[in-house]
CSV table of C-alpha atoms in Angstrom, one decimal:
chain,number,residue,atom,x,y,z
A,1,GLY,CA,113.9,98.7,118.1
A,2,GLU,CA,114.1,101.6,115.8
A,3,GLU,CA,112.8,105.0,117.0
A,4,PHE,CA,110.9,107.2,114.6
A,5,THR,CA,110.2,110.7,115.9
A,6,ILE,CA,107.8,113.2,114.5
A,7,SER,CA,108.8,116.8,115.0
A,8,ASN,CA,105.3,118.0,115.9
A,9,GLU,CA,101.6,117.3,116.1
A,10,THR,CA,100.9,118.6,112.6
A,11,GLU,CA,102.8,115.8,111.1
A,12,LEU,CA,100.5,113.3,112.8
A,13,GLY,CA,97.6,114.9,111.0
A,14,ASP,CA,99.7,115.0,107.9
A,15,ALA,CA,100.4,111.3,108.3
A,16,SER,CA,96.6,110.7,108.2
A,17,GLU,CA,96.2,112.8,105.1
A,18,LEU,CA,99.1,111.0,103.4
A,19,GLN,CA,97.5,107.7,104.3
A,20,LYS,CA,94.2,108.7,102.7
A,21,GLU,CA,96.0,109.8,99.5
A,22,GLU,CA,98.0,106.5,99.4
A,23,THR,CA,94.8,104.5,99.9
A,24,GLU,CA,93.1,106.2,97.0
A,25,VAL,CA,96.1,105.3,94.8
A,26,LEU,CA,96.2,101.7,96.0
A,27,LYS,CA,92.5,101.4,95.3
A,28,ALA,CA,93.1,102.6,91.8
A,29,ILE,CA,95.8,99.9,91.3
A,30,PHE,CA,94.2,97.0,93.2
A,31,VAL,CA,90.5,96.0,92.9
A,32,GLN,CA,88.7,95.2,96.1
A,33,ASP,CA,88.0,91.4,96.5
A,34,GLU,CA,90.1,90.6,93.4
A,35,ASP,CA,93.2,88.3,94.0
A,36,GLY,CA,92.6,88.6,97.7
A,37,VAL,CA,92.6,92.4,97.9
A,38,GLN,CA,91.0,93.9,100.9
A,39,PHE,CA,90.8,97.4,102.2
A,40,ALA,CA,89.7,98.3,105.7
A,41,ALA,CA,86.1,99.7,105.7
A,42,VAL,CA,85.0,102.6,107.7
A,43,GLU,CA,81.4,102.4,109.0
A,44,GLY,CA,79.2,104.7,107.0
A,45,GLU,CA,82.0,105.4,104.5
A,46,GLU,CA,80.0,104.4,101.5
A,47,ASP,CA,77.3,107.0,102.0
A,48,GLY,CA,79.7,109.7,103.3
A,49,SER,CA,78.2,109.8,106.8
A,50,SER,CA,81.3,108.6,108.6
A,51,ASP,CA,82.9,110.6,111.3
A,52,ASP,CA,85.4,107.9,111.9
A,53,PRO,CA,89.0,108.5,111.1
A,54,HIS,CA,90.3,107.1,107.9
A,55,LYS,CA,91.2,103.4,107.8
A,56,PHE,CA,94.4,102.3,106.1
A,57,ASP,CA,94.9,98.6,106.8
A,58,ALA,CA,95.0,96.5,103.6
A,59,VAL,CA,95.7,93.1,102.2
A,60,LEU,CA,97.4,93.2,98.7
A,61,PRO,CA,98.5,90.5,96.4
A,62,ILE,CA,102.1,90.1,95.2
A,63,THR,CA,101.0,89.7,91.6
A,64,SER,CA,104.5,89.2,90.2
A,65,TYR,CA,104.9,86.0,92.3
A,66,GLU,CA,104.6,82.8,90.2
A,67,PRO,CA,104.5,79.7,92.4
A,68,PRO,CA,106.6,76.8,91.1
A,69,ASP,CA,104.6,74.0,89.5
A,70,ARG,CA,105.5,71.7,92.4
A,71,TYR,CA,103.3,73.9,94.6
A,72,GLY,CA,100.1,73.0,92.7
A,73,LEU,CA,97.6,75.8,93.0
A,74,PRO,CA,98.4,77.5,96.3
A,75,PRO,CA,96.5,80.5,97.7
A,76,PRO,CA,97.9,83.9,96.5
A,77,LEU,CA,100.9,85.4,98.2
A,78,LEU,CA,99.6,88.4,100.1
A,79,LEU,CA,101.1,91.4,101.9
A,80,GLU,CA,99.1,92.4,105.0
A,81,VAL,CA,99.6,96.0,106.0
A,82,TYR,CA,98.6,97.2,109.5
A,83,VAL,CA,98.5,100.9,110.5
A,84,ASP,CA,95.1,101.3,112.2
A,85,GLU,CA,94.2,100.8,115.9
A,86,GLY,CA,97.4,102.6,117.0
A,87,LEU,CA,99.8,100.1,115.4
A,88,ALA,CA,101.6,102.6,113.2
A,89,PRO,CA,99.6,105.9,113.3
A,90,LYS,CA,102.6,107.9,112.1
A,91,TYR,CA,103.0,105.9,108.8
A,92,PRO,CA,104.5,107.0,106.4
A,93,TYR,CA,106.9,108.6,108.9
A,94,GLU,CA,107.3,105.2,110.5
A,95,PRO,CA,107.0,101.8,109.0
A,96,PRO,CA,103.7,99.9,109.1
A,97,VAL,CA,103.3,96.5,110.6
A,98,LEU,CA,103.7,94.0,107.8
A,99,ALA,CA,103.1,90.3,107.3
A,100,LEU,CA,103.4,88.0,104.3
A,101,VAL,CA,101.0,85.1,104.1
A,102,GLY,CA,100.1,82.3,101.6
A,103,GLY,CA,101.7,81.6,98.3
A,104,GLY,CA,102.2,78.0,99.3
A,105,LEU,CA,105.5,79.0,100.8
A,106,PRO,CA,107.0,77.1,103.7
A,107,GLU,CA,106.6,79.0,107.0
A,108,ARG,CA,110.4,79.6,107.4
A,109,TRP,CA,110.5,81.3,103.9
A,110,LEU,CA,107.5,83.5,104.8
A,111,LYS,CA,109.3,84.4,108.1
A,112,GLU,CA,112.6,85.2,106.3
A,113,MET,CA,110.8,87.3,103.7
A,114,THR,CA,108.9,89.2,106.4
A,115,VAL,CA,112.2,90.0,108.1
A,116,ARG,CA,113.7,91.2,104.8
A,117,LEU,CA,110.5,93.2,104.2
A,118,ARG,CA,110.6,94.8,107.7
A,119,LYS,CA,114.3,95.9,107.1
A,120,GLU,CA,113.4,97.4,103.7
A,121,ALA,CA,110.4,99.2,105.2
A,122,VAL,CA,112.6,100.7,108.0
A,123,LYS,CA,115.3,101.7,105.5
A,124,ARG,CA,112.7,103.4,103.2
A,125,CYS,CA,111.1,105.3,106.1
A,126,GLN,CA,114.4,106.6,107.2
A,127,ALA,CA,115.6,107.5,103.7
A,128,GLU,CA,112.2,108.7,102.3
A,129,SER,CA,110.3,109.8,105.4
A,130,GLY,CA,106.7,110.8,104.6
A,131,GLU,CA,106.7,109.1,101.1
A,132,PRO,CA,104.2,106.4,100.3
A,133,GLN,CA,105.8,103.0,100.6
A,134,ILE,CA,103.3,100.2,100.2
A,135,PHE,CA,103.4,99.8,96.4
A,136,ASN,CA,107.2,99.9,96.5
A,137,LEU,CA,107.1,97.2,99.2
A,138,VAL,CA,104.8,95.0,97.1
A,139,ASN,CA,107.3,95.3,94.2
A,140,PHE,CA,110.2,94.7,96.6
A,141,ILE,CA,108.7,91.4,97.7
A,142,GLY,CA,108.0,90.4,94.1
A,143,GLU,CA,111.6,90.8,93.3
A,144,GLU,CA,113.0,89.3,96.5
A,145,ILE,CA,110.9,86.2,96.5
A,146,GLU,CA,112.6,85.1,93.3
A,147,HIS,CA,115.8,84.8,95.2
A,148,VAL,CA,114.2,82.5,97.8
A,149,ILE,CA,112.3,80.0,95.7
């Protein structure tokens, strides 16, 4: 596996701040509960009483994906992003855990696309450490999926 090192503890706090900023941008782009969009909720977050750390996990649609007519009306193609619960606490200095689901795609295609997505996420974290990646990865999948179907 790849190793991603953070030079000091301040970057871990910095990662949390960057995650918060990126979540706000993603929430401005994607509307909760529309097209399968989900953002992790923090208890008490709505009324501002939360002492919990920020939650980043999200489910985002690949809106540029148009399923072929032969698929009928499949569920939306979704990108699941996991950072919370210690899975990738240093994101965006390390890649998040990612999964593609739905879209009516055969399992082998979803697996192949998830492998490509992981490689792209690793490459981006190495080349652009500390930069928000999720929206770019959504676009990457939208472009790559056209080569598969």
